[in-house]
Coordinates of C-alpha atoms in Angstrom, one line a residue:
M12 CA 177.4 73.5 166.1
I13 CA 175.7 73.8 169.4
L14 CA 175.6 70.5 171.4
A15 CA 173.2 70.5 174.3
L16 CA 172.3 67.3 176.1
A17 CA 172.1 65.5 172.8
V18 CA 171.9 61.7 173.1
S19 CA 173.2 59.2 170.6
G20 CA 175.8 56.5 170.2
G21 CA 177.3 54.1 167.8
S22 CA 179.7 51.4 166.7
L23 CA 182.5 51.3 164.1
Q24 CA 180.6 49.2 161.6
P25 CA 178.8 50.7 158.6
A26 CA 175.1 50.4 158.2
H27 CA 175.4 47.7 155.5
A28 CA 178.6 46.2 156.8
S29 CA 180.6 43.5 155.1
P30 CA 180.7 40.0 156.6
A31 CA 184.1 40.8 158.1
A32 CA 182.7 43.7 160.0
D33 CA 179.6 41.8 161.1
S34 CA 181.9 39.0 162.4
G35 CA 183.9 41.5 164.5
Q36 CA 187.0 41.4 162.3
V37 CA 188.9 44.6 161.8
V38 CA 188.7 45.7 158.2
P39 CA 192.1 46.7 156.9
P40 CA 192.3 50.5 156.3
P41 CA 192.5 51.8 152.8
R42 CA 195.7 53.1 151.3
P43 CA 196.1 56.9 150.9
E44 CA 194.9 58.1 147.5
P45 CA 196.0 60.9 145.3
V46 CA 194.3 64.2 146.0
K47 CA 194.6 67.6 144.2
V48 CA 193.4 70.6 146.1
R49 CA 192.6 73.9 144.4
E50 CA 191.2 77.3 145.4
L51 CA 188.2 78.4 143.3
P52 CA 187.6 81.9 142.1
L53 CA 185.2 84.3 143.8
P54 CA 184.0 87.8 142.9
P55 CA 186.8 90.4 143.1
V56 CA 187.4 92.3 146.4
T57 CA 186.7 95.9 147.0
P58 CA 188.8 97.5 149.7
S59 CA 185.8 99.5 151.0
T60 CA 182.2 98.9 151.8
E61 CA 181.2 102.4 150.6
A62 CA 178.6 102.6 147.9
G63 CA 180.3 102.7 144.5
S64 CA 183.6 101.4 145.7
C65 CA 183.2 98.4 143.4
T66 CA 184.4 100.2 140.3
R67 CA 184.9 99.0 136.8
E68 CA 188.6 99.0 137.4
I69 CA 188.1 96.3 140.1
N70 CA 185.4 94.4 138.1
P71 CA 185.3 95.4 134.5
R72 CA 182.2 93.3 133.8
G73 CA 180.2 95.1 136.5
T74 CA 179.2 91.8 138.1
G75 CA 179.8 92.8 141.7
C76 CA 182.4 92.7 144.4
V77 CA 182.8 91.2 147.9
G78 CA 184.7 92.6 150.9
Q79 CA 187.8 91.1 152.4
S80 CA 185.3 89.3 154.7
T81 CA 183.2 87.7 152.0
G82 CA 180.4 86.2 154.1
L83 CA 181.0 83.0 152.3
F84 CA 179.0 79.9 152.8
S85 CA 180.0 77.0 150.6
G86 CA 177.3 74.5 149.6
N87 CA 177.0 71.3 147.5
F88 CA 177.1 70.6 143.8
L89 CA 174.6 70.9 141.1
P90 CA 173.9 67.6 139.3
D91 CA 176.7 68.3 136.8
S92 CA 179.3 67.7 139.6
R93 CA 181.2 70.8 138.4
T94 CA 179.1 73.7 139.6
I95 CA 179.0 74.6 143.3
V96 CA 176.3 76.6 145.1
A97 CA 177.5 79.2 147.6
T98 CA 176.4 82.4 149.2
V99 CA 178.5 85.6 149.5
L100 CA 178.0 89.1 150.7
F101 CA 178.2 91.6 147.9
T102 CA 179.3 95.1 148.8
G103 CA 180.4 98.4 147.3
A104 CA 177.8 98.4 144.6
P105 CA 176.9 101.7 142.8
A106 CA 173.6 103.3 143.4
A107 CA 170.6 102.6 141.1
P108 CA 169.9 103.0 138.2
D109 CA 173.4 101.6 137.5
P110 CA 172.8 98.0 136.4
A111 CA 175.5 96.9 138.8
S112 CA 173.5 98.2 141.8
I113 CA 171.8 94.7 142.1
Y114 CA 175.1 93.2 143.4
T115 CA 174.6 94.0 147.0
G116 CA 173.8 92.1 150.2
Q117 CA 173.9 88.3 150.8
Q118 CA 173.2 86.5 147.5
L119 CA 173.2 83.0 146.1
I120 CA 175.9 82.4 143.5
L121 CA 177.1 79.4 141.4
V122 CA 180.8 78.7 141.0
R123 CA 182.4 76.7 138.3
S124 CA 185.0 74.2 139.5
D125 CA 186.4 73.0 136.2
G126 CA 188.0 76.2 134.9
T127 CA 185.1 77.1 132.6
T128 CA 183.0 80.3 132.8
F129 CA 179.4 81.3 132.5
P130 CA 178.2 83.3 129.4
N131 CA 179.1 86.6 131.2
G132 CA 182.7 85.6 131.2
D133 CA 182.9 85.0 135.0
A134 CA 183.5 81.8 136.8
W135 CA 180.6 82.6 139.0
K136 CA 176.9 83.6 138.4
C137 CA 174.7 85.4 140.8
V138 CA 171.3 83.7 140.9
T139 CA 169.4 86.0 143.2
C140 CA 170.9 89.4 142.3
G141 CA 168.1 91.5 140.9
V142 CA 165.2 89.2 141.7
P143 CA 162.1 91.4 141.5
Q144 CA 160.5 92.1 144.9
S145 CA 157.3 90.5 143.6
N146 CA 159.2 87.2 143.3
A147 CA 160.6 87.4 146.8
L148 CA 157.8 88.0 149.2
G149 CA 158.7 87.3 152.9
P150 CA 162.0 85.5 152.5
A151 CA 164.4 85.2 155.5
D152 CA 167.4 87.4 155.2
A153 CA 170.0 84.7 155.9
M154 CA 171.0 82.4 153.1
D155 CA 173.4 80.1 155.0
Y156 CA 174.3 76.5 154.2
P157 CA 173.0 76.5 150.5
Q158 CA 172.1 73.0 149.3
A159 CA 171.0 72.3 145.7
F160 CA 168.1 70.0 144.9
S161 CA 169.0 67.1 142.6
D162 CA 166.8 68.6 139.9
G163 CA 169.3 71.5 139.5
K164 CA 166.5 74.0 139.5
R165 CA 166.1 74.8 143.2
V166 CA 168.4 75.5 146.2
L167 CA 167.7 75.5 149.9
A168 CA 169.5 78.5 151.5
G169 CA 168.8 79.4 155.1
T170 CA 165.1 79.1 155.6
N171 CA 164.3 79.8 151.9
I172 CA 163.9 77.8 148.7
I173 CA 165.2 79.5 145.6
D174 CA 163.4 78.3 142.5
C175 CA 164.0 78.9 138.8
G176 CA 160.9 77.2 137.7
P177 CA 161.4 74.9 134.7
Y178 CA 165.0 76.2 134.1
Q179 CA 168.3 74.8 135.4
L180 CA 169.9 77.3 137.7
A181 CA 173.1 77.3 135.6
D182 CA 171.3 77.9 132.3
R183 CA 171.4 81.2 130.5
A184 CA 167.6 81.1 130.6
C185 CA 167.6 81.3 134.4
T186 CA 167.5 85.0 134.8
P187 CA 166.6 87.0 138.0
Q188 CA 163.2 87.7 136.5
R189 CA 162.5 83.9 136.5
V190 CA 163.8 83.3 140.0
H191 CA 161.4 83.0 142.9
I192 CA 162.4 82.9 146.6
Y193 CA 160.0 81.2 148.9
P194 CA 160.2 81.1 152.8
I195 CA 159.9 77.9 154.8
R196 CA 157.5 77.8 157.7
W197 CA 157.2 75.2 160.6
N198 CA 153.8 75.5 162.2
T199 CA 154.0 75.3 166.0
T200 CA 150.5 76.5 167.0
A201 CA 147.3 74.5 167.2
D202 CA 145.4 77.0 165.1
G203 CA 148.1 77.6 162.6
S204 CA 148.6 81.2 163.6
G205 CA 151.9 83.1 164.1
P206 CA 155.2 83.1 162.4
G207 CA 156.0 79.5 163.1
G208 CA 158.8 77.8 165.0
S209 CA 162.5 78.7 165.0
I210 CA 164.5 76.3 162.9
R211 CA 168.3 76.0 162.4
E212 CA 170.9 73.8 160.8
L213 CA 168.6 72.9 157.9
R214 CA 169.7 69.9 155.9
L215 CA 167.9 68.7 152.7
H216 CA 167.2 65.0 152.4
P217 CA 168.4 63.5 149.1
D218 CA 164.8 62.6 148.1
D219 CA 164.2 66.4 147.6
T220 CA 161.0 66.0 149.5
H221 CA 162.0 65.9 153.2
L222 CA 163.9 68.4 155.4
G223 CA 165.8 67.8 158.6
F224 CA 166.4 70.6 161.0
S225 CA 167.1 71.4 164.7
S226 CA 165.4 73.7 167.1
M227 CA 166.8 75.0 170.4
S228 CA 165.1 75.2 173.7
V229 CA 165.8 75.7 177.4
T230 CA 165.2 72.9 180.0
G231 CA 165.8 73.5 183.7
G232 CA 167.6 76.7 182.9
R233 CA 170.0 74.9 180.5
L234 CA 170.4 75.0 176.7
D235 CA 168.9 72.0 175.0
Q236 CA 168.2 71.1 171.4
F237 CA 166.0 68.6 169.5
S238 CA 166.0 67.7 165.8
Y239 CA 163.1 67.0 163.5
L240 CA 162.3 65.5 160.1
G241 CA 159.4 66.9 158.0
R242 CA 158.0 66.9 154.5
L243 CA 158.2 70.1 152.4
R244 CA 154.9 71.0 150.9
F245 CA 154.4 74.0 148.6
N246 CA 151.5 76.2 149.7
P247 CA 150.7 78.8 147.0
S248 CA 147.9 80.6 149.0
P249 CA 148.2 80.1 152.8
T250 CA 145.2 81.3 154.8
T251 CA 146.8 81.1 158.3
G252 CA 150.2 81.9 159.8
T253 CA 152.7 84.3 158.6
P254 CA 154.1 85.2 156.2
L255 CA 150.9 85.0 154.2
V256 CA 152.7 84.6 150.9
P257 CA 153.5 81.6 148.7
R258 CA 155.7 79.4 150.9
Y259 CA 156.8 75.9 151.7
D260 CA 155.2 74.4 154.8
L261 CA 156.8 71.7 156.9
V262 CA 154.2 69.0 157.4
K263 CA 154.2 65.4 158.8
V264 CA 157.0 66.5 161.2
S265 CA 158.5 64.1 163.6
R266 CA 160.8 64.8 166.6
L267 CA 163.8 62.5 166.4
F268 CA 163.7 61.9 170.1
D269 CA 161.4 59.8 172.3
P270 CA 161.5 60.8 176.0
T271 CA 159.9 57.5 177.0
T272 CA 162.7 55.3 175.7
T273 CA 166.1 54.4 177.2
Q274 CA 168.7 57.2 177.3
P275 CA 172.5 56.7 177.0
V276 CA 172.9 57.1 180.8
D277 CA 169.9 55.7 182.4
I278 CA 168.7 53.8 185.5
D279 CA 168.5 50.0 185.0
P280 CA 164.8 49.2 185.3
G281 CA 165.6 45.8 186.7
S282 CA 167.8 47.2 189.4
P283 CA 167.1 50.8 190.5
G284 CA 170.4 51.1 192.2
K285 CA 172.3 50.5 189.0
L286 CA 173.0 52.6 185.9
R287 CA 173.2 51.5 182.3
F288 CA 175.4 53.3 179.8
D289 CA 174.2 52.5 176.3
P290 CA 175.4 54.9 173.6
F291 CA 173.7 52.9 170.9
V292 CA 170.2 54.3 171.4
P293 CA 168.9 56.5 168.5
S294 CA 168.2 59.9 169.9
V295 CA 169.4 62.8 167.7
G296 CA 170.9 66.0 169.2
E297 CA 172.0 68.4 166.4
L298 CA 171.2 67.1 163.0
R299 CA 174.0 67.2 160.4
G300 CA 172.6 65.6 157.3
F301 CA 171.8 62.3 155.7
S302 CA 173.5 59.4 154.1
G303 CA 173.9 59.3 150.3
D304 CA 171.0 56.8 149.9
G305 CA 168.8 58.7 152.4
R306 CA 168.4 55.8 154.8
E307 CA 170.3 57.3 157.7
V308 CA 170.3 60.7 159.5
T309 CA 173.7 62.0 160.6
Y310 CA 174.1 64.0 163.8
V311 CA 176.4 65.0 166.6
G312 CA 175.8 62.6 169.4
Y313 CA 176.2 62.0 173.1
P314 CA 179.8 61.0 173.7
A315 CA 180.4 57.2 173.5
E316 CA 183.7 58.0 175.4
S317 CA 184.0 60.7 178.0
S318 CA 184.7 64.2 176.5
N319 CA 185.0 62.8 173.0
I320 CA 182.4 64.4 170.7
D321 CA 181.8 62.5 167.5
V322 CA 179.3 62.2 164.6
F323 CA 176.9 59.2 164.3
A324 CA 174.3 57.9 161.8
A325 CA 171.0 56.3 162.7
D326 CA 168.8 54.3 160.3
L327 CA 165.5 56.1 159.9
T328 CA 163.6 52.9 159.8
T329 CA 165.3 50.5 162.2
G330 CA 167.0 53.0 164.5
K331 CA 170.3 51.1 164.2
V332 CA 173.1 53.5 165.1
R333 CA 176.7 53.5 163.9
R334 CA 179.5 55.7 165.0
L335 CA 181.1 57.5 162.1
T336 CA 184.2 58.9 163.9
A337 CA 186.1 57.9 167.1
D338 CA 189.2 60.1 167.1
P339 CA 189.6 61.8 170.5
E340 CA 189.4 65.3 168.9
Y341 CA 186.3 67.2 168.0
V342 CA 184.2 66.7 164.8
D343 CA 181.0 68.3 163.7
P344 CA 180.6 68.9 159.9
V345 CA 180.1 65.6 158.0
D346 CA 179.0 64.4 154.6
I347 CA 178.6 60.8 153.5
S348 CA 179.5 59.9 149.9
P349 CA 176.7 59.1 147.4
D350 CA 177.7 55.4 147.4
G351 CA 177.9 55.3 151.2
K352 CA 181.4 54.0 151.2
W353 CA 183.2 57.2 152.5
T354 CA 182.7 60.0 154.9
V355 CA 184.3 63.4 154.7
V356 CA 184.5 65.4 158.0
M357 CA 185.9 68.7 159.3
D358 CA 187.8 67.7 162.4
T359 CA 190.3 69.1 164.9
R360 CA 192.3 65.8 164.9
G361 CA 196.0 66.4 164.5
T362 CA 195.8 69.7 166.6
D363 CA 195.6 68.1 170.1
R364 CA 193.3 71.0 171.0
L365 CA 190.9 69.0 173.1
S366 CA 193.0 65.9 173.8
F367 CA 193.7 67.2 177.3
L368 CA 190.1 66.3 178.0
S369 CA 189.6 63.2 175.8
A370 CA 192.9 61.3 175.2
M371 CA 192.2 58.7 177.9
R372 CA 190.0 56.3 176.0
D373 CA 187.1 54.0 177.0
V374 CA 186.0 56.1 179.9
P375 CA 182.2 56.0 180.0
G376 CA 180.4 59.3 179.2
I377 CA 179.1 60.0 182.7
T378 CA 180.4 63.5 183.4
D379 CA 179.4 64.5 179.9
L380 CA 175.8 64.9 181.3
L381 CA 177.2 68.2 182.6
S382 CA 180.2 69.0 180.3
A383 CA 179.1 68.3 176.7
S384 CA 178.0 71.8 175.8
A385 CA 181.1 73.4 177.3
I386 CA 183.4 70.9 175.6
S387 CA 181.8 71.5 172.2
A388 CA 182.2 75.3 172.7
A389 CA 186.0 74.8 173.3
R390 CA 186.6 73.5 169.8
N391 CA 187.5 76.9 168.5
N392 CA 188.2 80.4 169.9
G393 CA 185.7 82.7 168.4
K394 CA 186.7 83.2 164.7
R395 CA 189.9 81.2 165.2
R396 CA 189.1 77.7 164.1
F397 CA 191.0 74.4 164.0
F398 CA 189.1 72.2 161.5
Q399 CA 190.8 70.5 158.6
P400 CA 189.1 68.1 156.0
Y401 CA 189.6 64.4 156.5
L402 CA 188.5 61.4 154.3
I403 CA 187.5 58.3 156.2
D404 CA 186.2 55.0 154.9
A405 CA 182.8 53.6 156.0
Y406 CA 184.4 51.5 158.8
G407 CA 185.6 54.5 160.7
D408 CA 188.6 55.3 162.8
R409 CA 190.3 52.1 164.0
G410 CA 193.8 51.1 165.2
S411 CA 196.3 53.5 163.8
Y412 CA 193.9 54.5 161.0
A413 CA 192.5 58.0 161.5
G414 CA 191.5 58.8 157.9
Q415 CA 193.4 60.8 155.2
R416 CA 193.8 64.6 155.5
L417 CA 192.7 65.9 152.1
N418 CA 194.9 69.0 152.1
A419 CA 198.1 67.5 153.6
A420 CA 200.2 68.0 150.6
G421 CA 201.8 71.4 150.9
D422 CA 204.6 73.3 152.4
G423 CA 202.6 75.0 155.2
S424 CA 203.6 78.4 154.0
P425 CA 201.2 81.4 154.2
G426 CA 198.3 80.8 151.8
S427 CA 199.3 77.2 150.9
I428 CA 196.6 74.6 150.9
N429 CA 197.7 73.3 154.3
D430 CA 198.5 76.7 155.9
P431 CA 197.6 76.0 159.5
L432 CA 195.9 79.4 159.9
W433 CA 193.4 78.7 157.2
N434 CA 190.8 76.5 158.9
G435 CA 187.8 74.7 157.7
R436 CA 184.2 75.8 158.2
A437 CA 181.0 73.7 158.2
D438 CA 179.8 71.1 155.8
P439 CA 182.3 69.8 153.2
K440 CA 180.2 68.3 150.3
W441 CA 180.6 65.5 147.9
S442 CA 180.0 65.9 144.2
P443 CA 177.2 63.6 142.9
D444 CA 179.7 61.6 140.8
G445 CA 181.9 61.0 143.9
T446 CA 185.1 62.4 142.5
R447 CA 185.2 65.8 144.2
I448 CA 184.8 67.4 147.6
A449 CA 184.1 71.1 148.1
Y450 CA 184.9 72.8 151.3
W451 CA 185.6 76.4 152.6
Q452 CA 188.0 77.9 154.9
S453 CA 188.5 81.1 156.9
L454 CA 191.6 83.0 158.2
V455 CA 191.6 84.2 161.8
I456 CA 190.8 87.9 162.1
P457 CA 190.6 90.3 165.1
P458 CA 189.6 90.2 167.9
D459 CA 190.7 86.6 167.9
C460 CA 194.2 87.6 166.9
G461 CA 196.3 90.8 167.5
G462 CA 195.8 93.3 170.3
Q463 CA 195.5 91.6 173.6
N464 CA 195.3 88.2 171.9
P465 CA 198.8 86.6 171.9
L466 CA 198.2 85.2 168.4
P467 CA 199.5 87.6 165.7
C468 CA 197.1 88.3 162.9
P469 CA 198.3 86.7 159.7
V470 CA 198.4 88.6 156.4
S471 CA 196.0 87.1 153.8
T472 CA 197.6 86.1 150.6
A473 CA 194.2 85.4 148.9
P474 CA 193.1 87.8 146.1
G475 CA 192.3 91.2 147.5
G476 CA 193.3 90.1 151.0
R477 CA 190.1 87.9 151.3
T478 CA 189.8 86.1 154.6
E479 CA 187.6 83.3 153.3
R480 CA 188.3 80.9 150.4
L481 CA 186.4 78.2 148.5
M482 CA 188.4 75.0 148.0
I483 CA 187.9 71.8 146.0
A484 CA 189.6 68.5 146.5
D485 CA 189.8 66.4 143.3
L486 CA 190.1 62.6 144.0
T487 CA 192.1 62.1 140.8
S488 CA 192.1 58.3 140.8
R489 CA 188.4 57.9 141.1
K490 CA 186.1 57.4 138.1
P491 CA 182.8 59.2 138.0
Q492 CA 179.8 57.2 139.1
Q493 CA 176.1 57.7 138.2
R494 CA 174.2 58.7 141.3
K495 CA 171.0 56.8 141.7
P496 CA 167.8 58.7 142.3
V497 CA 166.6 58.5 145.9
A498 CA 162.9 57.6 146.2
P499 CA 160.9 59.6 148.7
I500 CA 161.2 58.1 152.2
S501 CA 158.3 57.5 154.5
D502 CA 157.0 60.4 156.6
T503 CA 157.0 58.0 159.6
V504 CA 160.1 57.3 161.6
P505 CA 159.2 54.4 163.8
W506 CA 161.6 55.4 166.7
A507 CA 160.7 59.1 166.6
V508 CA 157.6 60.9 167.9
P509 CA 155.1 62.7 165.6
Y510 CA 155.1 66.4 166.3
E511 CA 151.7 67.9 167.2
P512 CA 151.5 71.6 166.5
G513 CA 151.1 73.5 169.8
S514 CA 152.4 70.6 171.9
A515 CA 154.9 71.3 174.7
I516 CA 158.6 70.8 174.1
P517 CA 159.5 67.6 176.1
T518 CA 161.7 67.8 179.1
R519 CA 164.8 65.7 178.8
R520 CA 164.8 63.7 182.0
H521 CA 167.8 63.6 184.2
L522 CA 169.1 61.1 186.8
P523 CA 167.4 61.7 190.2
Q524 CA 169.6 62.5 193.1
G525 CA 171.3 59.5 194.7
T526 CA 174.2 57.0 194.4
Y527 CA 174.3 54.4 191.7
T528 CA 176.6 51.7 190.4
L529 CA 177.7 51.3 186.8
D530 CA 179.2 47.9 186.1
G531 CA 182.1 47.7 183.6
K532 CA 181.4 45.5 180.6
K533 CA 184.5 43.4 181.3
S534 CA 185.3 44.0 184.9
G535 CA 184.9 46.3 187.9
S536 CA 182.5 49.1 188.5
A537 CA 182.0 52.8 189.0
E538 CA 180.1 54.4 191.8
V539 CA 178.2 57.5 190.6
T540 CA 176.8 60.1 193.0
V541 CA 174.2 62.5 191.6
T542 CA 173.3 65.8 193.2
E543 CA 170.5 67.9 191.8
N544 CA 170.1 71.7 191.9
N545 CA 167.9 73.2 194.6
A546 CA 164.9 73.2 192.3
H547 CA 165.5 69.6 191.3
T548 CA 165.2 70.5 187.7
A549 CA 168.7 69.4 186.7
I550 CA 171.9 67.7 187.9
S551 CA 174.3 70.2 189.5
T552 CA 177.1 67.8 190.6
L553 CA 178.4 64.4 189.5
A554 CA 181.0 62.4 191.4
V555 CA 182.4 59.1 189.9
T556 CA 184.7 56.6 191.7
Y557 CA 186.2 53.9 189.4
E558 CA 187.4 50.6 190.8
D559 CA 189.1 48.2 188.3
Y560 CA 186.6 49.4 185.7
S561 CA 187.0 48.1 182.2
D562 CA 184.8 48.1 179.1
D563 CA 187.5 47.0 176.7
G564 CA 189.2 44.2 178.6
R565 CA 192.6 45.7 178.0
Y566 CA 192.9 48.4 180.6
L567 CA 191.6 49.1 184.1
I568 CA 190.4 52.5 185.3
N569 CA 190.8 53.5 188.9
G570 CA 190.3 56.8 190.6
T571 CA 187.8 59.7 190.9
E572 CA 186.2 62.5 189.0
R573 CA 184.0 65.2 190.3
M574 CA 182.2 67.9 188.3
T575 CA 179.9 70.8 189.2
L576 CA 178.1 72.9 186.5
Q577 CA 176.6 76.3 187.1
N578 CA 174.5 78.2 184.5
D579 CA 173.6 81.8 185.2
T580 CA 172.2 81.8 181.6
P581 CA 171.4 78.9 179.3
F582 CA 174.4 79.6 177.2
H583 CA 177.0 80.3 179.9
N584 CA 178.8 77.3 181.5
R585 CA 180.9 77.4 184.6
I586 CA 182.5 74.0 185.3
D587 CA 184.5 73.0 188.4
W588 CA 186.3 69.8 187.5
Y589 CA 188.4 67.6 189.7
S590 CA 190.0 64.5 188.2
D591 CA 192.5 61.8 189.4
L592 CA 192.2 58.8 187.1
V593 CA 194.7 56.1 186.3
Q594 CA 194.4 53.6 183.5
T595 CA 196.6 50.5 183.8
E596 CA 197.2 47.6 181.4
I597 CA 195.6 44.4 182.5
G598 CA 198.1 41.7 183.2
T599 CA 201.2 43.9 183.5
G600 CA 199.9 46.8 185.7
R601 CA 201.7 49.2 183.4
V602 CA 200.3 52.7 183.6
H603 CA 198.9 53.5 180.2
A604 CA 197.2 56.8 180.9
T605 CA 196.4 59.4 183.6
K606 CA 193.9 62.2 183.7
K607 CA 194.7 64.6 186.5
T608 CA 193.7 68.1 187.6
G609 CA 196.0 70.4 189.5
P610 CA 195.7 70.9 193.3
D611 CA 193.0 73.5 192.9
G612 CA 191.1 71.6 190.1
F613 CA 190.3 72.8 186.6
H614 CA 187.7 75.6 186.2
L615 CA 186.3 76.3 182.7
D616 CA 184.3 79.4 182.0
I617 CA 182.8 79.4 178.5
T618 CA 179.8 80.7 176.6
V619 CA 178.3 78.6 173.9
G620 CA 178.2 80.5 170.6
T621 CA 180.9 82.9 171.7
N622 CA 183.4 80.1 172.3
K623 CA 186.1 81.9 174.1
F624 CA 188.3 79.5 176.0
Q625 CA 188.9 80.8 179.6
A626 CA 190.1 78.5 182.3
T627 CA 191.9 78.5 185.6
G628 CA 193.8 75.6 187.1
T629 CA 195.0 72.7 185.0
L630 CA 193.8 69.4 183.6
I631 CA 196.5 67.2 182.0
T632 CA 195.9 63.8 180.3
T633 CA 199.0 61.7 179.8
V634 CA 199.0 58.7 177.5
D635 CA 202.1 56.5 177.3
G636 CA 204.3 59.3 178.5
H637 CA 202.9 62.0 176.2
A638 CA 201.2 64.8 178.1
Y639 CA 198.3 66.7 176.6
T640 CA 197.8 70.1 178.1
Q641 CA 195.0 72.7 177.7
P642 CA 195.3 75.6 175.3
A643 CA 196.2 79.0 176.6
N644 CA 193.3 81.4 177.4
G645 CA 192.2 83.4 174.4
T646 CA 193.8 81.0 171.9

């Protein structure tokens, strides 16, 4: 996930809340439910990437091998709720004309989750191995984030759609000769020429007709990102644009951001010297998917609380926003259950990795105008990740309820389901019948362990020493439900802006230089001083002074924060941070929390995408006597 100045917001109520939630009552949390977690089989591992290293001794059926680093991307389920789509990187195949030579490179596979096998005797089936070149004209190489259509005949993988025509992908009749791979193109030129726009983080809408995606840009020398929704239209004979092959075109595209509307941190139009902080406006940063009924888009949003990055959902018709998570740790991957009553996320909660930044609650997200990208990059250290899967009901985090960790039952030993060094990757997925959740994990590998890194490299206990694994969580007390078909949604999103090919990418406006006042919802105020860079294209420094500020009516915030951001490249962030905040309980004056930097401040140097935590100085947040400290550099 890459979070630029994405804007969003939310509440803890679900889109179709119960009367108790609408009346402001706290809905009691659910009781923990029984969960059985299993590892699913993958192709056998060859110890070498040399041609021919995948021998019959390693795979007697001649159906391919993977390396210890499998290139795994786990996807969702076929309509049968027992077969998962995934991509792996086959390696070590013998040279042609050996029939096994087709098992090479990144390929789409199907994996059985119920202990059964395909007709070839394997628990997996390669769908794209051996597809004739005439059936795959101009596809993109990457096949990340595979997502099956609800017809069971097609899969979105990367910027490709893999299609078996009239046949179910899992059927014996779906052979490589019957599979076609079509590229997806987004036209971004007025005359339809060129290769089209760059699209990432593609997510299939459950109506099988629309596609959500994100696209990165640079504004004022800084990384930015907008998200879009478009209709997939098959074009068998394109006459403009490349590739000039049968393809899917994205048409009726809308940008899920309107630069003319209110932003989360904005100037009060009725009082130019005052700011408004409204994290409930629908303006999507990085798109993460859709609700089970397709009415909402899910996304990583602008922090509703300072330094606390969460996922949100916005109704595609009304623009009503709800906050799906509120834990002070970092969350990014998310999937809403088919019935809309549950959310599964990959979250760093429980690790305290980012709590040194975010554990003080109800601080308005002002400094996040500068720090959001850097904070999102600090969630992991390169290939060392900290995600674990959590199940949360539709009413979200509240009180002491922070969801149920799906893989909590284990002894924590190497290779166990809750081994802390096996960490979750993107996009856990619900089965259509609502009884299973598929997710995938990876084990930290060099250079993010061993050598100069103080973390020792663990020894993989997975078959063949694999460093990725495919997992499934069976919700054993749940009864299968029949998923209702989702009717095609409208091409029009009332709060979005129709995209015109060739039009300029909008500039996300920033606060002009000056001093403003932000009033607390319950009491007090914050004085916010904004300093622009020399070119006046972006904010360079924010200084905030809180005086008896309160949004929740329980605690007062007093003190100061000052932050300066430097970008020598759009991806590189250098933040100089000075904080001296005190949060006291109203009525008693008891100190509830503090957020303080050391005498020389806190200086974070991090590159988005590389995600290597490097800092000098200290920043410590203390809540009710518990101190949250920053991770060591390189960990």
